[in-house]
Amino acid sequence: MELQIKERNHFQYIDEGSGEVLLLLHGLFGALSNWHDVVDSFRGEYRVIIPLLPIYDMPLLKAGVPGLVNFVEDFLAELGLTEPMVVLGNSLGGHVALVYTLHNPAHVGRLVLTGSSGLFEDSMGSSFPKRGNYDFVQQRVAYTFYDPQIATKELVDEVFNVTNSNAKCLRIISIARSAQRHNLSKELHNIHVPVLLVWGLNDTITPPVVAHEFYRLLPQAELRFLDHCGHAPMMERPVAFNQLLHQFLHRTQPQPVD
């Protein structure tokens, strides 16, 4: 299935299916394609929406977690979406999802986090992108996955092309540092919706101890681990990830009021 990118004003996004909205938020080096298997599996039952976050071209002064949350708010307002959604975020996208939920509790019915920042992350393996160094990029992309074969040449080339621009590197660094500064440990108790945490047991960027801490701090969280899996379970273990997501959504779906 080829994902069709839509454009509306300055927003680019995927919008597939109908029903309750499933909003997907990608990570720092993520792309719309990261969610291919989730879209394929859920568009028959949900309206799956994925905005392309303006990580590489947003104004430098706004390049951070708060700026990305504002972007998501503006995007959803543009589409006229006000009903409670399921919000799913990977890595930085999980961080944005958490802050969005804290700011807009009436618009989030359920939350799904996988490899989320917000408490701790080993961003790019404790180092930031080095412009023009292909081997470095290849190593960092492979570091994202348990199976380095997932880091295909196509994926490495995509990240390399981004990090080969000084302007884009500045934004990546600004956003990564914002994520590291923006610790949510004292705020997570204010999130009262059901939360599913899906974590790779072999995640080296947000290790399993981070998942346990999210589980401890979020009042209505459940935690599931996937073995032989790194920082992007929806890409590396898509069948198992989608199965856990299906089970969670069916188990926690809003009940009709008598």
Coordinates of N, CA and C in Angstrom, one line a residue, residues 8 11 13 15 21 47 49 72-83 85 100 107:
R8 N -2.7 20.5 3.1 CA -3.8 21.5 3.4 C -3.1 22.7 4.1
F11 N 0.3 22.2 5.9 CA 0.4 20.9 6.5 C 0.5 19.8 5.5
Y13 N 0.2 15.5 5.4 CA -0.3 14.5 6.4 C -0.9 13.3 5.6
D15 N -4.1 10.6 5.8 CA -5.5 10.6 6.4 C -6.2 9.4 5.7
V21 N -10.5 8.6 15.7 CA -9.2 9.1 15.1 C -8.1 8.4 15.9
R47 N -9.9 6.1 11.8 CA -9.4 7.1 10.9 C -8.0 7.4 11.3
I49 N -4.5 9.2 11.2 CA -4.0 10.5 10.7 C -2.6 10.6 11.2
V72 N 1.1 20.6 16.4 CA 0.0 19.6 16.4 C -1.3 20.2 16.8
E73 N -1.3 21.1 17.7 CA -2.6 21.8 18.0 C -3.2 22.6 16.8
D74 N -2.3 23.3 16.1 CA -2.7 24.0 14.9 C -3.2 23.1 13.8
F75 N -2.5 22.0 13.7 CA -2.9 21.0 12.6 C -4.3 20.4 12.9
L76 N -4.5 20.0 14.2 CA -5.8 19.4 14.5 C -6.9 20.5 14.4
A77 N -6.6 21.7 14.7 CA -7.6 22.8 14.5 C -7.9 23.0 13.1
E78 N -6.9 22.9 12.2 CA -7.1 23.0 10.8 C -8.0 21.9 10.2
L79 N -7.9 20.7 10.8 CA -8.8 19.6 10.3 C -10.1 19.6 11.1
G80 N -10.3 20.5 12.1 CA -11.5 20.6 12.8 C -11.8 19.4 13.7
L81 N -10.7 18.8 14.2 CA -10.8 17.6 15.1 C -10.9 18.1 16.6
T82 N -12.0 17.8 17.2 CA -12.1 18.2 18.6 C -12.5 17.0 19.5
E83 N -13.0 15.9 18.9 CA -13.5 14.7 19.7 C -12.2 14.0 20.3
M85 N -9.4 11.5 20.9 CA -8.7 10.7 20.0 C -7.8 9.7 20.7
Y100 N 1.0 17.2 24.7 CA -0.3 17.6 24.1 C -1.4 17.1 25.0
H107 N -9.2 16.3 24.6 CA -9.1 15.8 23.2 C -8.4 14.4 23.1

